[in-house]
Coordinates of C-alpha atoms in Angstrom, one line a residue:
Chain A
A1352 CA 27.2 15.7 59.8
Q1353 CA 30.0 15.8 62.4
R1354 CA 32.1 18.8 62.3
V1355 CA 34.6 20.8 64.3
T1356 CA 34.9 24.5 63.7
Q1357 CA 37.8 26.6 64.8
P1358 CA 37.1 30.2 63.6
E1359 CA 40.4 31.7 64.2
K1360 CA 43.4 30.6 62.1
L1361 CA 45.8 32.9 64.1
L1362 CA 45.6 34.3 67.6
S1363 CA 48.3 36.7 68.8
V1364 CA 48.7 37.8 72.4
F1365 CA 51.4 39.2 74.6
K1366 CA 52.9 37.3 77.5
G1367 CA 50.7 37.4 80.5
A1368 CA 47.5 38.1 78.6
P1369 CA 44.5 35.8 78.8
V1370 CA 43.9 33.4 75.9
E1371 CA 40.8 31.8 74.6
L1372 CA 40.9 29.5 71.6
K1373 CA 37.5 28.8 70.2
C1374 CA 36.1 25.6 69.3
N1375 CA 32.5 24.7 68.2
Y1376 CA 31.3 21.3 67.2
S1377 CA 28.4 19.7 65.4
Y1378 CA 27.3 16.3 66.5
S1379 CA 24.0 14.8 67.4
G1380 CA 25.3 12.1 69.8
S1381 CA 27.1 12.4 73.2
P1382 CA 30.3 14.2 72.3
E1383 CA 33.8 13.6 73.6
L1384 CA 36.1 16.5 72.9
F1385 CA 39.7 16.9 72.9
W1386 CA 42.4 19.5 72.4
Y1387 CA 45.7 18.5 70.6
V1388 CA 48.7 20.7 70.4
Q1389 CA 51.7 20.7 68.0
Y1390 CA 54.7 22.6 69.1
S1391 CA 57.4 23.7 66.5
R1392 CA 59.1 20.7 65.1
Q1393 CA 57.3 18.3 67.4
R1394 CA 54.6 15.8 66.7
L1395 CA 51.0 16.3 67.4
Q1396 CA 50.1 15.4 71.1
L1397 CA 47.1 15.4 73.3
L1398 CA 46.8 18.4 75.5
L1399 CA 43.5 17.7 77.4
R1400 CA 40.2 15.9 77.2
H1401 CA 36.9 17.1 78.5
I1402 CA 36.1 14.0 80.4
S1403 CA 39.0 14.5 82.7
R1404 CA 38.2 17.9 83.6
E1405 CA 41.8 18.7 84.3
S1406 CA 44.1 21.6 83.9
I1407 CA 47.1 20.9 81.8
K1408 CA 50.0 23.5 81.6
G1409 CA 47.5 26.1 83.0
F1410 CA 44.9 25.4 80.2
T1411 CA 41.4 24.4 80.8
A1412 CA 38.4 23.7 78.6
D1413 CA 34.7 23.2 79.5
L1414 CA 32.2 21.5 77.4
N1415 CA 29.1 23.5 76.8
K1416 CA 26.5 21.3 75.2
G1417 CA 24.0 24.1 75.0
E1418 CA 26.4 26.2 72.9
T1419 CA 28.1 23.2 71.4
S1420 CA 31.4 24.7 72.3
F1421 CA 34.7 23.5 73.9
H1422 CA 36.8 26.6 74.2
L1423 CA 40.3 26.4 75.4
K1424 CA 41.4 29.0 78.0
K1425 CA 44.5 30.1 79.9
P1426 CA 44.5 33.1 82.2
F1427 CA 48.1 34.1 81.7
A1428 CA 49.8 33.1 78.4
Q1429 CA 53.5 32.2 78.2
E1430 CA 55.9 32.3 75.3
E1431 CA 56.2 28.5 75.4
D1432 CA 52.5 28.2 74.7
S1433 CA 53.1 29.3 71.1
A1434 CA 52.0 26.4 69.0
M1435 CA 49.2 25.0 66.7
Y1436 CA 46.1 23.9 68.6
Y1437 CA 43.5 21.6 67.2
C1438 CA 40.2 20.8 68.7
A1439 CA 39.0 17.2 68.1
L1440 CA 35.7 15.4 68.4
S1441 CA 35.3 11.7 68.9
V1442 CA 32.3 10.5 67.0
R1443 CA 31.7 7.4 68.8
Q1444 CA 32.5 6.0 72.3
N1445 CA 36.0 4.6 72.7
T1446 CA 37.2 7.0 70.1
D1447 CA 36.8 5.0 66.9
K1448 CA 38.2 8.1 65.1
L1449 CA 38.8 11.7 65.8
I1450 CA 37.5 14.6 63.6
F1451 CA 39.8 17.5 63.8
G1452 CA 39.2 21.3 63.3
T1453 CA 41.5 23.3 61.1
G1454 CA 43.6 24.5 64.0
T1455 CA 44.5 27.8 65.5
R1456 CA 48.0 29.0 65.6
L1457 CA 48.7 30.7 68.9
Q1458 CA 51.6 33.3 69.0
V1459 CA 52.7 34.6 72.3
F1460 CA 54.9 37.7 72.1
P1461 CA 57.3 38.6 74.9
Chain B
D259 CA 60.4 2.6 72.7
T260 CA 60.7 5.9 70.9
G261 CA 57.0 6.3 70.1
V262 CA 55.3 5.9 66.7
S263 CA 57.8 5.8 63.9
Q264 CA 57.1 6.7 60.3
N265 CA 59.2 6.1 57.1
P266 CA 60.2 7.8 54.9
R267 CA 59.9 11.2 56.4
H268 CA 59.9 12.8 53.0
K269 CA 59.1 11.4 49.6
I270 CA 59.1 13.3 46.3
T271 CA 57.7 11.5 43.4
K272 CA 56.5 12.0 39.8
R273 CA 52.8 11.9 39.0
G274 CA 51.8 8.3 38.2
Q275 CA 54.3 6.7 40.3
N276 CA 53.5 4.4 43.3
V277 CA 54.6 5.2 46.9
T278 CA 54.5 3.3 50.1
F279 CA 54.6 4.6 53.7
R280 CA 55.4 2.5 56.7
C281 CA 54.2 3.1 60.3
D282 CA 55.5 1.3 63.3
P283 CA 53.2 2.0 66.2
I284 CA 53.9 1.8 69.9
S285 CA 54.5 -1.8 70.5
E286 CA 51.7 -2.6 73.0
H287 CA 49.1 -0.5 71.0
N288 CA 46.4 -2.5 69.2
R289 CA 44.7 0.3 67.3
L290 CA 46.4 2.1 64.4
Y291 CA 45.1 5.1 62.4
W292 CA 46.1 6.8 59.3
Y293 CA 45.4 10.6 58.7
R294 CA 46.2 13.0 55.9
Q295 CA 46.9 16.7 56.5
T296 CA 47.2 19.3 53.9
L297 CA 48.4 22.9 54.3
G298 CA 46.1 24.9 56.5
Q299 CA 43.9 22.0 57.4
G300 CA 43.7 19.7 60.4
P301 CA 44.3 16.0 60.1
E302 CA 41.6 14.1 58.1
F303 CA 40.8 10.5 59.0
L304 CA 41.7 8.0 56.3
T305 CA 41.4 4.5 58.0
Y306 CA 42.1 2.6 61.1
F307 CA 43.0 -1.0 62.2
Q308 CA 42.3 -2.9 65.3
N309 CA 45.0 -5.5 65.4
E310 CA 45.1 -6.7 61.7
A311 CA 41.5 -6.0 60.9
Q312 CA 40.7 -2.8 58.9
L313 CA 37.6 -1.5 60.7
E314 CA 36.8 1.7 58.8
K315 CA 37.8 3.6 55.6
S316 CA 37.0 7.1 54.8
R317 CA 35.5 8.1 51.5
L318 CA 38.7 10.1 51.2
L319 CA 40.4 6.8 50.6
S320 CA 40.0 6.2 46.9
D321 CA 40.7 2.9 45.1
R322 CA 44.3 4.0 44.5
F323 CA 44.9 4.0 48.3
S324 CA 45.3 0.7 50.2
A325 CA 46.4 0.2 53.7
E326 CA 47.5 -3.0 55.4
R327 CA 48.5 -4.2 58.8
P328 CA 49.3 -7.8 58.2
K329 CA 50.5 -9.0 61.5
G330 CA 48.8 -6.5 63.7
S331 CA 52.0 -4.6 64.3
F332 CA 53.5 -2.2 61.6
S333 CA 51.2 -0.9 58.8
T334 CA 51.7 0.2 55.2
L335 CA 49.9 2.8 53.2
E336 CA 50.3 2.5 49.5
I337 CA 49.2 5.1 47.0
Q338 CA 49.2 3.9 43.3
R339 CA 49.3 6.2 40.3
T340 CA 49.9 9.2 42.4
E341 CA 48.3 12.6 41.5
Q342 CA 49.4 16.1 42.5
G343 CA 46.3 16.2 44.8
D344 CA 47.9 13.4 46.9
S345 CA 50.6 15.8 48.0
A346 CA 50.1 16.0 51.8
M347 CA 51.5 15.0 55.1
Y348 CA 50.5 11.4 56.1
L349 CA 50.2 10.9 59.7
C350 CA 50.1 7.6 61.6
A351 CA 48.8 7.3 65.1
S352 CA 48.2 4.5 67.5
T353 CA 46.5 3.8 70.8
S354 CA 45.4 0.9 73.0
I355 CA 41.9 -0.5 73.5
L356 CA 41.7 -2.6 76.7
D357 CA 38.5 -4.2 77.6
G358 CA 36.6 -2.0 75.2
V359 CA 37.9 1.2 76.9
N360 CA 40.0 3.8 75.4
T361 CA 41.2 7.0 77.0
G362 CA 41.0 8.9 73.7
E363 CA 44.6 9.6 73.5
L364 CA 46.1 9.1 70.1
F365 CA 50.0 9.0 69.9
F366 CA 51.2 10.4 66.6
G367 CA 54.1 9.8 64.5
E368 CA 56.1 12.7 62.9
G369 CA 54.5 12.0 59.6
S370 CA 55.5 11.3 56.1
R371 CA 55.5 14.2 53.7
L372 CA 54.6 13.4 50.0
T373 CA 55.3 15.8 47.2
V374 CA 53.9 14.7 43.8
L375 CA 55.4 16.6 40.9

């Protein structure tokens, strides 16, 4: 079965500290992985996708098929990074639907 | 265009009543999704449309739930004989599929929060 696991419900760091939000997936096909973010009082929005291999707001994520992981990283956290982060898996090409993890709340303290 | 719009934003109803939510997607988007999110969980897929065709329904969508997108534009999600377990945030999202290619970016609405007493 397709599944996305985010083991941490809450991650608290101080400003300037490195951040790693963990995501593991279970899928027998060729995965497409995404990170979505929800800032306070805003709607859920795409942060980045693995096929783009891009850095958005200083965040990067590398797909590791051997470990079935797609961890989100940022070397120096900022207070404005505080938000809810969801890892998501597309179960078929062209994103017929996304399966989301339970989310990790990132709190960045000044 | 202000993005995906959902109405009402909040709905409180008594158990057994029917409720209907409306979603207006981004105008040029031909694919529309409904998700449900409960406290402490990520969004769970319910169903999606490509234009007016409903292409997939989750097993989460019981017979009490029905979704339509009659003209391939706005969509409605109706819940009949509501139960307390239906209390959740109902999210709508849209995207565009062109020539069979999708970037994978879903544009979400702000959601409709349902509370069943």
